[in-house]
Short mmCIF file of C-alpha atoms in Angstrom, two decimals:
data_model
loop_
_atom_site.label_atom_id
_atom_site.label_comp_id
_atom_site.label_asym_id
_atom_site.label_seq_id
_atom_site.Cartn_x
_atom_site.Cartn_y
_atom_site.Cartn_z
CA UNK A 1 102.44 156.46 22.22
CA UNK A 2 104.26 158.10 24.61
CA UNK A 3 106.18 154.88 26.38
CA UNK A 4 105.95 152.49 28.84
CA UNK A 5 108.03 151.35 31.64
CA UNK A 6 108.00 150.26 35.16
CA UNK A 7 109.68 153.24 36.55
CA UNK A 8 107.28 155.03 34.97
CA UNK A 9 103.50 155.79 35.41
CA UNK A 10 100.81 158.81 33.32
CA UNK A 11 97.72 159.74 33.23
CA UNK A 12 95.48 161.93 31.35
CA UNK A 13 91.53 162.37 32.12
CA UNK A 14 89.38 164.85 30.72
CA UNK A 15 87.24 164.72 34.18
CA UNK A 16 84.38 167.72 33.49
CA UNK A 17 85.37 169.22 31.08
CA UNK A 18 83.69 169.33 27.90
CA UNK A 19 88.00 168.68 26.39
CA UNK A 20 90.77 167.57 27.23
CA UNK A 21 94.23 169.90 26.74
CA UNK A 22 96.72 168.36 28.80
CA UNK A 23 99.84 166.92 26.35
CA UNK A 24 102.44 164.73 27.96
CA UNK A 25 105.73 164.47 27.19
CA UNK A 26 108.62 161.73 27.92
CA UNK A 27 111.99 160.51 26.38
CA UNK A 28 113.82 157.59 28.56
CA UNK A 29 117.92 157.84 27.77
CA UNK A 30 120.77 155.29 28.39
CA UNK A 31 122.08 158.19 30.19
CA UNK A 32 118.71 160.09 31.13
CA UNK A 33 114.81 160.62 31.87
CA UNK A 34 112.64 163.72 30.67
CA UNK A 35 109.71 163.89 32.14
CA UNK A 36 107.02 166.97 31.09
CA UNK A 37 103.96 168.23 31.53
CA UNK A 38 101.64 170.60 29.94
CA UNK A 39 98.52 172.27 31.06
CA UNK A 40 96.58 173.56 28.14
CA UNK A 41 93.69 176.51 28.14
CA UNK A 42 91.77 177.97 25.90
CA UNK A 43 92.31 175.40 23.75
CA UNK A 44 95.03 172.51 23.20
CA UNK A 45 97.28 174.03 20.40
CA UNK A 46 99.77 175.22 22.49
CA UNK A 47 99.67 172.41 25.15
CA UNK A 48 100.35 170.11 21.99
CA UNK A 49 103.15 171.52 20.53
CA UNK A 50 104.81 172.20 23.19
CA UNK A 51 105.13 168.51 24.16
CA UNK A 52 106.52 167.81 20.92
CA UNK A 53 109.36 170.81 21.06
CA UNK A 54 110.17 171.60 24.43
CA UNK A 55 112.42 167.87 24.50
CA UNK A 56 114.29 169.07 21.73
CA UNK A 57 115.15 172.43 22.02
CA UNK A 58 116.49 171.68 25.65
CA UNK A 59 118.42 168.85 24.19
CA UNK A 60 119.70 170.86 21.63
CA UNK A 61 120.62 173.98 24.40
CA UNK A 62 122.29 171.59 27.33
CA UNK A 63 124.67 169.30 24.93
CA UNK A 64 126.31 167.87 27.44
CA UNK A 65 124.37 167.92 30.15
CA UNK A 66 125.52 164.45 31.70
CA UNK A 67 129.11 166.21 32.99
CA UNK A 68 128.15 169.40 33.53
CA UNK A 69 127.80 168.53 37.74
CA UNK A 70 131.12 165.60 37.55
CA UNK A 71 132.97 168.59 35.84
CA UNK A 72 131.78 171.58 37.93
CA UNK A 73 132.99 169.56 41.01
CA UNK A 74 136.34 168.44 39.82
CA UNK A 75 136.84 172.63 38.65
CA UNK A 76 135.01 174.40 41.01
CA UNK A 77 133.31 177.24 39.77
CA UNK A 78 135.21 179.28 37.13
CA UNK A 79 135.47 182.96 36.54
CA UNK A 80 134.82 184.49 33.15
CA UNK A 81 136.79 188.08 33.42
CA UNK A 82 134.85 189.71 36.75
CA UNK A 83 132.33 187.89 37.02
CA UNK A 84 131.89 184.57 38.64
CA UNK A 85 131.13 181.78 36.46
CA UNK A 86 128.42 179.46 37.88
CA UNK A 87 127.24 176.78 35.88
CA UNK A 88 123.20 176.75 37.51
CA UNK A 89 123.35 179.16 36.49
CA UNK A 90 124.80 178.66 32.60
CA UNK A 91 122.02 175.84 32.82
CA UNK A 92 119.33 178.26 34.16
CA UNK A 93 119.70 180.77 31.04
CA UNK A 94 119.68 177.64 27.90
CA UNK A 95 116.42 176.44 29.68
CA UNK A 96 114.77 179.84 29.79
CA UNK A 97 116.63 180.45 26.19
CA UNK A 98 115.15 177.05 25.03
CA UNK A 99 111.00 177.78 27.01
CA UNK A 100 111.71 180.97 25.01
CA UNK A 101 112.49 179.65 21.76
CA UNK A 102 109.06 177.69 21.90
CA UNK A 103 106.87 180.20 22.44
CA UNK A 104 108.57 182.08 20.09
CA UNK A 105 108.47 179.79 17.68
CA UNK A 106 104.98 178.54 18.44
CA UNK A 107 103.16 182.25 18.22
CA UNK A 108 105.38 181.90 14.84
CA UNK A 109 103.00 178.66 13.82
CA UNK A 110 99.57 180.22 14.35
CA UNK A 111 100.71 183.57 12.46
CA UNK A 112 100.37 181.84 9.71
CA UNK A 113 97.27 179.26 9.97
CA UNK A 114 93.54 180.15 8.67
CA UNK A 115 91.82 177.82 11.51
CA UNK A 116 91.02 177.67 13.76
CA UNK A 117 90.08 181.54 14.11
CA UNK A 118 89.02 183.23 17.22
CA UNK A 119 88.70 186.65 17.15
CA UNK A 120 90.07 188.62 21.24
CA UNK A 121 91.12 191.77 21.90
CA UNK A 122 94.01 192.96 19.57
CA UNK A 123 94.78 189.36 18.41
CA UNK A 124 92.43 188.57 15.62
CA UNK A 125 92.77 186.24 13.26
CA UNK A 126 94.84 183.79 15.84
CA UNK A 127 94.33 180.92 17.74
CA UNK A 128 94.54 182.16 21.85
CA UNK A 129 95.82 178.63 23.55
CA UNK A 130 98.50 178.84 26.11
CA UNK A 131 99.22 176.17 28.59
CA UNK A 132 101.35 175.59 31.50
CA UNK A 133 104.97 173.64 31.28
CA UNK A 134 106.25 171.91 34.22
CA UNK A 135 109.80 169.62 33.27
CA UNK A 136 112.34 167.16 35.09
CA UNK A 137 114.97 166.04 33.72
CA UNK A 138 117.15 163.41 35.23
CA UNK A 139 120.50 162.35 35.29
CA UNK A 140 123.02 159.92 37.33
CA UNK A 141 124.08 163.14 38.82
CA UNK A 142 121.17 165.68 38.83
CA UNK A 143 117.66 166.53 39.05
CA UNK A 144 116.34 169.42 36.88
CA UNK A 145 113.04 171.47 37.52
CA UNK A 146 111.70 174.26 35.34
CA UNK A 147 108.38 174.91 35.75
CA UNK A 148 106.19 177.55 34.23
CA UNK A 149 102.93 178.16 35.49
CA UNK A 150 100.55 176.60 38.02
CA UNK A 151 101.08 172.76 37.25
CA UNK A 152 103.64 171.66 39.53
CA UNK A 153 106.15 169.32 40.11
CA UNK A 154 107.21 167.68 43.30
CA UNK A 155 109.04 164.46 44.54
CA UNK A 156 108.93 162.64 47.65
CA UNK A 157 112.17 163.19 50.12
CA UNK A 158 113.61 161.20 53.44
CA UNK A 159 116.84 161.92 55.43
CA UNK A 160 116.15 158.15 55.82
CA UNK A 161 116.14 154.83 54.12
CA UNK A 162 112.25 156.12 52.79
CA UNK A 163 111.31 151.97 52.44
CA UNK A 164 112.01 151.18 55.53
CA UNK A 165 111.15 154.52 57.76
CA UNK A 166 107.64 155.59 55.59
CA UNK A 167 106.68 157.82 58.02
CA UNK A 168 109.77 160.06 57.53
CA UNK A 169 108.51 160.83 53.48
CA UNK A 170 107.66 164.86 53.21
CA UNK A 171 106.91 166.28 49.88
CA UNK A 172 109.27 169.24 48.48
CA UNK A 173 107.73 171.22 46.12
CA UNK A 174 110.63 171.12 43.21
CA UNK A 175 108.46 174.78 41.14
CA UNK A 176 106.58 177.51 42.08
CA UNK A 177 102.75 178.65 41.28
CA UNK A 178 103.10 181.31 38.91
CA UNK A 179 99.46 182.97 39.25
CA UNK A 180 97.91 186.20 40.04
CA UNK A 181 97.21 185.86 43.51
CA UNK A 182 100.64 185.74 44.09
CA UNK A 183 102.02 189.37 45.23
CA UNK A 184 105.14 189.38 43.24
CA UNK A 185 103.98 187.74 39.83
CA UNK A 186 101.03 190.61 40.41
CA UNK A 187 103.78 193.90 40.67
CA UNK A 188 105.20 191.79 37.60
CA UNK A 189 101.97 191.59 35.55
CA UNK A 190 102.24 195.46 36.32
CA UNK A 191 105.09 196.39 35.95
CA UNK A 192 104.14 194.88 31.71
CA UNK A 193 101.35 196.64 31.59
CA UNK A 194 99.36 194.43 32.49
CA UNK A 195 96.40 194.42 35.48
CA UNK A 196 95.43 191.96 38.05
CA UNK A 197 91.29 191.84 38.30
CA UNK A 198 88.77 189.46 40.22
CA UNK A 199 86.43 187.11 37.86
CA UNK A 200 84.53 184.42 39.18
CA UNK A 201 86.60 185.02 42.77
CA UNK A 202 90.20 184.35 41.25
CA UNK A 203 92.50 186.73 40.11
CA UNK A 204 93.21 187.25 37.35
CA UNK A 205 95.66 188.71 33.81
CA UNK A 206 93.51 191.63 32.13
CA UNK A 207 90.76 189.76 34.51
CA UNK A 208 91.14 187.06 31.30
CA UNK A 209 93.56 184.36 32.76
CA UNK A 210 94.98 183.02 36.61
CA UNK A 211 98.11 182.27 35.11
CA UNK A 212 101.43 184.87 34.63
CA UNK A 213 103.15 182.76 32.98
CA UNK A 214 102.89 180.21 29.57
CA UNK A 215 103.46 179.53 26.46
CA UNK A 216 101.31 181.13 23.79
CA UNK A 217 98.31 183.20 24.82
CA UNK A 218 99.26 185.67 21.92
CA UNK A 219 96.91 188.13 22.93
CA UNK A 220 97.97 188.29 26.50
CA UNK A 221 102.00 187.41 25.73
CA UNK A 222 103.21 191.41 26.30
CA UNK A 223 102.04 191.08 30.61
CA UNK A 224 103.47 187.01 30.58
CA UNK A 225 105.86 186.18 31.52
CA UNK A 226 107.59 183.40 29.78
CA UNK A 227 110.82 182.40 32.38
CA UNK A 228 110.55 179.14 34.06
CA UNK A 229 111.90 178.98 38.30
CA UNK A 230 114.98 176.07 37.75
CA UNK A 231 116.20 174.70 40.64
CA UNK A 232 118.99 172.62 39.97
CA UNK A 233 119.86 169.85 43.10
CA UNK A 234 123.38 167.26 43.61
CA UNK A 235 121.72 163.86 43.51
CA UNK A 236 124.12 163.06 46.04
CA UNK A 237 123.22 166.06 48.30
CA UNK A 238 119.30 164.64 48.93
CA UNK A 239 117.42 160.67 49.00
CA UNK A 240 114.45 161.12 46.76
CA UNK A 241 112.06 158.23 45.99
CA UNK A 242 109.84 159.28 43.34
CA UNK A 243 108.67 162.90 42.03
CA UNK A 244 104.85 164.12 40.37
CA UNK A 245 104.06 166.07 37.91
CA UNK A 246 100.83 166.67 38.46
CA UNK A 247 98.30 169.54 36.58
CA UNK A 248 96.46 171.87 38.50
CA UNK A 249 93.34 169.69 38.49
CA UNK A 250 94.70 167.47 40.98
CA UNK A 251 97.02 170.33 43.05
CA UNK A 252 93.40 172.29 43.27
CA UNK A 253 91.59 169.22 45.80
CA UNK A 254 94.81 167.49 46.79
CA UNK A 255 97.50 168.88 48.90
CA UNK A 256 101.16 167.99 48.32
CA UNK A 257 101.69 166.01 51.40
CA UNK A 258 98.46 163.84 50.62
CA UNK A 259 100.02 163.05 46.92
CA UNK A 260 103.46 162.14 48.46
CA UNK A 261 101.73 159.73 50.53
CA UNK A 262 99.76 157.56 48.46
CA UNK A 263 102.11 157.77 45.51
CA UNK A 264 104.64 156.02 48.83
CA UNK A 265 102.38 153.59 49.77
CA UNK A 266 101.28 152.48 46.37
CA UNK A 267 105.70 151.59 45.83
CA UNK A 268 105.65 150.63 49.15
CA UNK A 269 103.28 147.95 48.67
CA UNK A 270 104.31 146.90 45.79
CA UNK A 271 107.79 146.63 46.87
CA UNK A 272 106.14 144.38 49.70
CA UNK A 273 104.69 142.74 47.30
CA UNK A 274 100.83 142.96 49.06
CA UNK A 275 99.76 144.74 45.57
CA UNK A 276 99.61 143.33 43.01
CA UNK A 277 99.55 146.39 39.34
CA UNK A 278 99.42 144.84 36.38
CA UNK A 279 101.03 147.69 34.54
CA UNK A 280 103.47 148.79 37.40
CA UNK A 281 102.80 150.62 40.93
CA UNK A 282 103.88 154.08 38.59
CA UNK A 283 101.58 153.31 36.56
CA UNK A 284 99.17 152.38 39.22
CA UNK A 285 99.78 155.96 41.28
CA UNK A 286 99.32 157.71 38.47
CA UNK A 287 95.42 156.34 37.98
CA UNK A 288 94.90 156.17 41.38
CA UNK A 289 95.68 160.68 42.17
CA UNK A 290 93.79 160.96 38.58
CA UNK A 291 90.70 159.14 40.40
CA UNK A 292 91.30 160.45 43.57
CA UNK A 293 91.02 164.05 41.93
CA UNK A 294 87.89 163.09 40.07
CA UNK A 295 86.23 161.72 42.89
CA UNK A 296 87.36 164.95 45.32
CA UNK A 297 85.40 166.98 42.81
CA UNK A 298 88.03 168.65 40.75
CA UNK A 299 86.28 170.46 37.67
CA UNK A 300 89.55 170.49 35.79
CA UNK A 301 91.46 168.29 33.05
CA UNK A 302 93.39 166.08 35.64
CA UNK A 303 96.44 165.20 34.39
CA UNK A 304 99.77 162.85 36.39
CA UNK A 305 102.80 161.58 35.82
CA UNK A 306 104.87 159.72 38.40
CA UNK A 307 108.38 159.24 38.10
CA UNK A 308 111.11 157.25 39.97
CA UNK A 309 114.18 159.26 41.06
CA UNK A 310 115.84 156.72 43.46
#
């Protein structure tokens, strides 16, 4: 069971798929909060493994996270040798190493498994599941978003007070859609020895997978990337209200702005005591987004997590 808290909510809908392959990871600590969304494919072993392991690996590699921004401001950018040292680059490197480590550990794990056995391509007798990974780490000083694949992380942003100026709230996407239809991503696949061809009208890596970066996917691993898109923001420089993480089951049928408008509307109604949600407005928002995506015809699993970051 994931922790329940009035400032966050999550919902997983199996939707029109025969099984559910989405997993969440939520960790609420006194000095930081972690929210992860993992959208699996070709099974759920990779998404379940990543959901259980990524947070711990990130914390192992970022032990002094809360003090990093404060220290960087007081000391300025340091110089190591002849190269300029950036604390943001240090965070990015460590997060990338954490993603790569979880991927390697998963492949090690499935290599020793006797079941399930799936014979695909050049990696027989090995589970072929893979997963996206989208994570937001919130501290008093900063927001870090790390994303891999096509699950998205967005926030509602306003240059004014969002509680008093609802129309000014806009959606800001923290993530990049790592998909084979993107020219840069396609070129990277080709550089690694793969190819992109359309299947069902959708560009896919080696004609199989729509995403170009993932954890798992043993057979396609040589032509896929494990490097996440990492964004580090100083919270003193932005005015944010809430964040939403969701699998492509939501984004296939809903725009970023539509999602933000729905979430903020629910939160505003709750704030003005116009809305009665037994589990809190963030839980209600997550459920409403997932159901709306289903009603609009989403054919995928629909995983949604809505969190307060103000």
